[in-house]
mmCIF file with all atom_site columns, C-alpha atoms in Angstrom:
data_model
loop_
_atom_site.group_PDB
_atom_site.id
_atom_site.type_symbol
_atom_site.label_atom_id
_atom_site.label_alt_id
_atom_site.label_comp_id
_atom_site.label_asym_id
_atom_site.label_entity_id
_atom_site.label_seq_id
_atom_site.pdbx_PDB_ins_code
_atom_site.Cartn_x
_atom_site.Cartn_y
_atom_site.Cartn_z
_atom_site.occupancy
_atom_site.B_iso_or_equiv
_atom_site.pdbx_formal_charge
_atom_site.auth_seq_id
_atom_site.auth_comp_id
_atom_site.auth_asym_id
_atom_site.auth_atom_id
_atom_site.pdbx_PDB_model_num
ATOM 1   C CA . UNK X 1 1   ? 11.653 -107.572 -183.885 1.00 44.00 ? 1   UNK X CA 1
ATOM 2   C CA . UNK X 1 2   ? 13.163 -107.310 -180.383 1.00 44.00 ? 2   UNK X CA 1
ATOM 3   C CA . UNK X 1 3   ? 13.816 -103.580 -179.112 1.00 43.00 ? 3   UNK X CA 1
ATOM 4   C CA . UNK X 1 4   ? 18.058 -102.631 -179.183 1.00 43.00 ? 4   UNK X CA 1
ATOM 5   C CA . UNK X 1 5   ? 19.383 -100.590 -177.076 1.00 43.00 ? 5   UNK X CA 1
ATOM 6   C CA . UNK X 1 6   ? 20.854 -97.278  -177.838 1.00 44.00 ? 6   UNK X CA 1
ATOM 7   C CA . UNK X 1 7   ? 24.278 -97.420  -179.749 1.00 41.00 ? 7   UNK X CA 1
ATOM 8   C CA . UNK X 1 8   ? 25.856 -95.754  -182.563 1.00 44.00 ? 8   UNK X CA 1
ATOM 9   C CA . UNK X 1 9   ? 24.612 -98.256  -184.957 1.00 44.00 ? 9   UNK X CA 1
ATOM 10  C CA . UNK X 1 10  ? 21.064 -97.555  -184.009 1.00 41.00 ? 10  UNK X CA 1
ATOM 11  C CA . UNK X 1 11  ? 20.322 -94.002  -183.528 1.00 41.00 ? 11  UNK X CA 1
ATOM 12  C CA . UNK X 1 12  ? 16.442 -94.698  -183.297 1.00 40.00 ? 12  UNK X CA 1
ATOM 13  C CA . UNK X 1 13  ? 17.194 -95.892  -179.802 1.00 39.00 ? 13  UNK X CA 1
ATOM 14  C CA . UNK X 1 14  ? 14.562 -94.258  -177.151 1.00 41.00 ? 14  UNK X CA 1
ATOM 15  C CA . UNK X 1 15  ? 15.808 -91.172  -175.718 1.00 44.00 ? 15  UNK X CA 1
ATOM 16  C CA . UNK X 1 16  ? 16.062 -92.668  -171.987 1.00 41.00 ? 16  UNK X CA 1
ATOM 17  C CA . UNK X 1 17  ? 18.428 -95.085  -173.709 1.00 39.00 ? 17  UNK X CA 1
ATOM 18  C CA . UNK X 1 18  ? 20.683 -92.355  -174.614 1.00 38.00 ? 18  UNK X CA 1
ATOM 19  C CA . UNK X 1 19  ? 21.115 -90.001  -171.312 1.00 41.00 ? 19  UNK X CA 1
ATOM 20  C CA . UNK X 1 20  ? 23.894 -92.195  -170.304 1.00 40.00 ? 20  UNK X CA 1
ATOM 21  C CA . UNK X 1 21  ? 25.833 -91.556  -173.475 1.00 37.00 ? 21  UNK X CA 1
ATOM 22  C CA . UNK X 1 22  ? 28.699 -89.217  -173.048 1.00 39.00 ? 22  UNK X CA 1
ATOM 23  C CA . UNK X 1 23  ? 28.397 -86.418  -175.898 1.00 40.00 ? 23  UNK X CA 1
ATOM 24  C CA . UNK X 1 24  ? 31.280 -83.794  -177.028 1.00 42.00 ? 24  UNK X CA 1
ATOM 25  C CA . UNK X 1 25  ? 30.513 -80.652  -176.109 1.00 43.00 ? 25  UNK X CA 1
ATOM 26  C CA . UNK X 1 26  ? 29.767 -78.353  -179.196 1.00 43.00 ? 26  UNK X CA 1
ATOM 27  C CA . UNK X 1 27  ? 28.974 -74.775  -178.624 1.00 45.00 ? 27  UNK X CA 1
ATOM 28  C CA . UNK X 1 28  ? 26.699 -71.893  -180.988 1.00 49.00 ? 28  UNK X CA 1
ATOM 29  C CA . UNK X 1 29  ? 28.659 -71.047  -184.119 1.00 52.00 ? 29  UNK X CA 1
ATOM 30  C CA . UNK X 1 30  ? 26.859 -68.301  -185.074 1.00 56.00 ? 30  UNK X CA 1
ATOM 31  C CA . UNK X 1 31  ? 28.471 -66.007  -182.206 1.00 64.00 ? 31  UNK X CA 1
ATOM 32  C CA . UNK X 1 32  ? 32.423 -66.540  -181.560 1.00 67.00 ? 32  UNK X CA 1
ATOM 33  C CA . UNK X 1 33  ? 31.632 -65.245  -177.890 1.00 75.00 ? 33  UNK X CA 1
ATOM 34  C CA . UNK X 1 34  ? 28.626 -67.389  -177.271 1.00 72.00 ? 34  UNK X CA 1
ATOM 35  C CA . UNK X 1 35  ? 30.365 -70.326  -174.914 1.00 72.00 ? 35  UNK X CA 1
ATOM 36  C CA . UNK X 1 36  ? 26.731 -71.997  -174.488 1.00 67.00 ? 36  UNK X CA 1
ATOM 37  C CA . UNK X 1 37  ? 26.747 -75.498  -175.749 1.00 63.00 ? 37  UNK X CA 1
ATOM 38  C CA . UNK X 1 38  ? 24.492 -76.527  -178.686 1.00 75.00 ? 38  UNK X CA 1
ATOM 39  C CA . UNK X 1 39  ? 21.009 -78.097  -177.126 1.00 76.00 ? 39  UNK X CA 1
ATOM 40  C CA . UNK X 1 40  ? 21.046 -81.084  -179.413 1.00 81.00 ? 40  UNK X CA 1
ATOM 41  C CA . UNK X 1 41  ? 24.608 -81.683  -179.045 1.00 79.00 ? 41  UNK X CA 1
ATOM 42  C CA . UNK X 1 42  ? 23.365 -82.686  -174.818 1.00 82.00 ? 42  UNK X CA 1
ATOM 43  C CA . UNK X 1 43  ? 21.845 -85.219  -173.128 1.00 93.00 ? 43  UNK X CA 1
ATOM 44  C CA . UNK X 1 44  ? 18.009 -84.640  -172.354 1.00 95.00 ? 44  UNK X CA 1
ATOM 45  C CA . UNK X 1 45  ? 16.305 -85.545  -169.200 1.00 97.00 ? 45  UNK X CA 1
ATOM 46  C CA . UNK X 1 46  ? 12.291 -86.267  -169.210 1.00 97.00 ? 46  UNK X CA 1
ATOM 47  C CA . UNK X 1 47  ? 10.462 -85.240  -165.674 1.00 97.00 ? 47  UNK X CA 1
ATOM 48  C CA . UNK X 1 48  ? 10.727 -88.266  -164.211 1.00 97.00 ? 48  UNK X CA 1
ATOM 49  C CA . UNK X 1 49  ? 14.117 -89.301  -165.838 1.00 97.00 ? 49  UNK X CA 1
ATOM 50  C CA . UNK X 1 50  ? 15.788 -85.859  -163.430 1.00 98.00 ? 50  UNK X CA 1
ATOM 51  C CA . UNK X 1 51  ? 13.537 -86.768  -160.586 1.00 98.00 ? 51  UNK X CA 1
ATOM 52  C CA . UNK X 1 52  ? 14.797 -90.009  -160.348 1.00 98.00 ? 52  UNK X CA 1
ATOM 53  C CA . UNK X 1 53  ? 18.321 -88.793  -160.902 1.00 97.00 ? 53  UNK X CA 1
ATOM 54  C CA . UNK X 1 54  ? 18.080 -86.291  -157.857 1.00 97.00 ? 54  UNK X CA 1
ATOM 55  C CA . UNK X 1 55  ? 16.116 -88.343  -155.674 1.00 98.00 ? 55  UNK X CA 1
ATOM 56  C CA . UNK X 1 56  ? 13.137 -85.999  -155.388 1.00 98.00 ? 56  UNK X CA 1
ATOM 57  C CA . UNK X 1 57  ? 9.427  -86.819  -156.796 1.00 98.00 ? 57  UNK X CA 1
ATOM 58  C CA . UNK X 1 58  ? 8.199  -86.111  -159.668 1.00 97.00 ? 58  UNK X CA 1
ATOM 59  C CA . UNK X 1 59  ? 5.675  -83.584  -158.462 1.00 97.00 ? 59  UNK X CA 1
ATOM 60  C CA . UNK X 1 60  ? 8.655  -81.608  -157.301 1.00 98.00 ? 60  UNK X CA 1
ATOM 61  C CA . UNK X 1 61  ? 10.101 -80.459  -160.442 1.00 97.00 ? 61  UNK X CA 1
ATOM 62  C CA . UNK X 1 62  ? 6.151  -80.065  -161.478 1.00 97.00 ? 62  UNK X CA 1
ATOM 63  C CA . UNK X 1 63  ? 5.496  -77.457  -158.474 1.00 97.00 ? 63  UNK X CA 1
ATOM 64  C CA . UNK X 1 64  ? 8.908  -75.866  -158.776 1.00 97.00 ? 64  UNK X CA 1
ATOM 65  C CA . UNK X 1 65  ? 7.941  -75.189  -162.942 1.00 96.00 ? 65  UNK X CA 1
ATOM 66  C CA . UNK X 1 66  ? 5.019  -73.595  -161.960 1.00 95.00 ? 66  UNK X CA 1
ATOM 67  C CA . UNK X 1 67  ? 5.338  -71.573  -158.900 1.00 95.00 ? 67  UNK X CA 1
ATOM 68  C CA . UNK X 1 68  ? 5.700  -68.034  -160.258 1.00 95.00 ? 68  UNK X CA 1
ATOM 69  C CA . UNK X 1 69  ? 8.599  -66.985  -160.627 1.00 94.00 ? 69  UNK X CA 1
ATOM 70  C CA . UNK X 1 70  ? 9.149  -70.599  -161.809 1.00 93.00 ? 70  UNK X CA 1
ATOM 71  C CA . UNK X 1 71  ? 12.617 -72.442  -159.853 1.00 95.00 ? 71  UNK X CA 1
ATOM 72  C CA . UNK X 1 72  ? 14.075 -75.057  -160.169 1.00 96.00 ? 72  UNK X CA 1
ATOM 73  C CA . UNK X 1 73  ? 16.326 -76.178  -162.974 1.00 97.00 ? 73  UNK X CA 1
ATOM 74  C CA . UNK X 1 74  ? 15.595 -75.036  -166.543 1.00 96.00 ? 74  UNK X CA 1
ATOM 75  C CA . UNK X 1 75  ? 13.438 -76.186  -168.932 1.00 96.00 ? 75  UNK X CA 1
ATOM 76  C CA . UNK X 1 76  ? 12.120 -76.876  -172.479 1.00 96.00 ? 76  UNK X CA 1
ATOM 77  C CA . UNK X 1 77  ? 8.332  -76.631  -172.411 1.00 95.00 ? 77  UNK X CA 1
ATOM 78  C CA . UNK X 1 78  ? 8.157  -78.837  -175.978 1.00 95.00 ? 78  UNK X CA 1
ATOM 79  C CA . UNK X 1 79  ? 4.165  -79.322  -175.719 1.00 95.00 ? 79  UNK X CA 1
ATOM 80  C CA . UNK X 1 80  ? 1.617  -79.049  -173.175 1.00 91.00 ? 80  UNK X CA 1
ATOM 81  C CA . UNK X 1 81  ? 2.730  -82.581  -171.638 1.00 92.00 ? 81  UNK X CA 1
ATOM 82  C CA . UNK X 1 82  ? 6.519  -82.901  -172.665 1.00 95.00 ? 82  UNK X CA 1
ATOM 83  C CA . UNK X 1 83  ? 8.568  -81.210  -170.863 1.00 97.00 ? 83  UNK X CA 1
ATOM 84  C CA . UNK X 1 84  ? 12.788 -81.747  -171.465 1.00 97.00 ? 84  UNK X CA 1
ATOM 85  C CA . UNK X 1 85  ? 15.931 -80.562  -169.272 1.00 97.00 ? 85  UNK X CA 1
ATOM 86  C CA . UNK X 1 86  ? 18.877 -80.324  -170.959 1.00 96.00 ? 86  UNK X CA 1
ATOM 87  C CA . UNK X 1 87  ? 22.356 -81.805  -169.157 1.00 95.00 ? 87  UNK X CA 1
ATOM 88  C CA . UNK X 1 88  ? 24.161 -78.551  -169.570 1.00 93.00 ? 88  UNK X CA 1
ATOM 89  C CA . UNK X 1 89  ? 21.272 -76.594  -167.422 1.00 94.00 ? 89  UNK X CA 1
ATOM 90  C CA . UNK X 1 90  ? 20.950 -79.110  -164.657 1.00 96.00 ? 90  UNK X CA 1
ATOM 91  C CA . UNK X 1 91  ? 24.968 -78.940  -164.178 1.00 96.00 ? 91  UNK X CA 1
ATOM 92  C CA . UNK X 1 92  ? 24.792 -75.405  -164.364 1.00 96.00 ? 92  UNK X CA 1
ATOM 93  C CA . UNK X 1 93  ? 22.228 -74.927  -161.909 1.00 96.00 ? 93  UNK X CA 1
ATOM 94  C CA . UNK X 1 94  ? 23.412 -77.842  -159.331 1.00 97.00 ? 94  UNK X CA 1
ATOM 95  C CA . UNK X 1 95  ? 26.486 -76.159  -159.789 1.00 96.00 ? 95  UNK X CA 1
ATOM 96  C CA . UNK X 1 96  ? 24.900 -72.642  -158.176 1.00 95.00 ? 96  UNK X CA 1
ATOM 97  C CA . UNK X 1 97  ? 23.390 -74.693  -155.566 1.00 94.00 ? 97  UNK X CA 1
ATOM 98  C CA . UNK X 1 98  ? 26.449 -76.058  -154.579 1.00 94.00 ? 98  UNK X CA 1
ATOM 99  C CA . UNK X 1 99  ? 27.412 -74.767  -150.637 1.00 93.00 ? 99  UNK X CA 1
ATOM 100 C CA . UNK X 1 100 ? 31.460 -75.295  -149.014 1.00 91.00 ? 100 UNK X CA 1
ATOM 101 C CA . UNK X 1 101 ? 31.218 -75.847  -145.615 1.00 90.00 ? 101 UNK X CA 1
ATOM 102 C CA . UNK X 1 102 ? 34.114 -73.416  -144.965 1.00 87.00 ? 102 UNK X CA 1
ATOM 103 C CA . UNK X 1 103 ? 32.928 -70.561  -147.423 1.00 80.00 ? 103 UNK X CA 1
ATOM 104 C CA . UNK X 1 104 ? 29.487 -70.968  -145.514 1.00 71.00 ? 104 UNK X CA 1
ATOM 105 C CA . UNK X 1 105 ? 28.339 -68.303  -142.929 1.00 67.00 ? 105 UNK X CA 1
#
């Protein structure tokens, strides 16, 4: 049987298939004041997946995970070998990266 690709009639799609997917943003119920989005309800970025998407190696986002304290985007340690980043963090954190030339100096 030949592999699909990721659609909503096949939800067993790899997970790489799926980043490009736009998803509605659904935030914790449990707290009316908690504006974080749900973590399922994002897109989910492997190592090499984000590297890719920000131009940088691999081995990057390995040493920036492990220098103490750890930078770098956050991240979902979800074994010894699988590490995730969700969408929300990597906005989030490009977004506190981000320098204006005229607010700079």
């Amino acid at each position: 049987m030949p592999h699909e690709p990721a659609s909503a009639t096949n939800p067993a799609a790899p997970h790489a298939d799926m980043e490009a997917t736009a998803h509605p943003t659904l935030h914790c119920q449990g707290d009316p004041t908690d504006s974080r989005p749900l973590l399922l309800a994002s897109a989910w970025y492997s190592t090499k997946d984000l590297a890719t998407r920000l131009r940088i190696d691999a081995s990057t986002l390995r040493r920036w995970r492990t220098t103490q304290p750890p930078q770098g985007p956050p991240f979902i340690s979800i074994s010894e070998r699988v590490v995730m980043y969700n969408a929300a963090d990597i906005e989030e954190w490009l977004r506190s990266r981000r320098i204006a030339p005229s607010q700079a100096a």
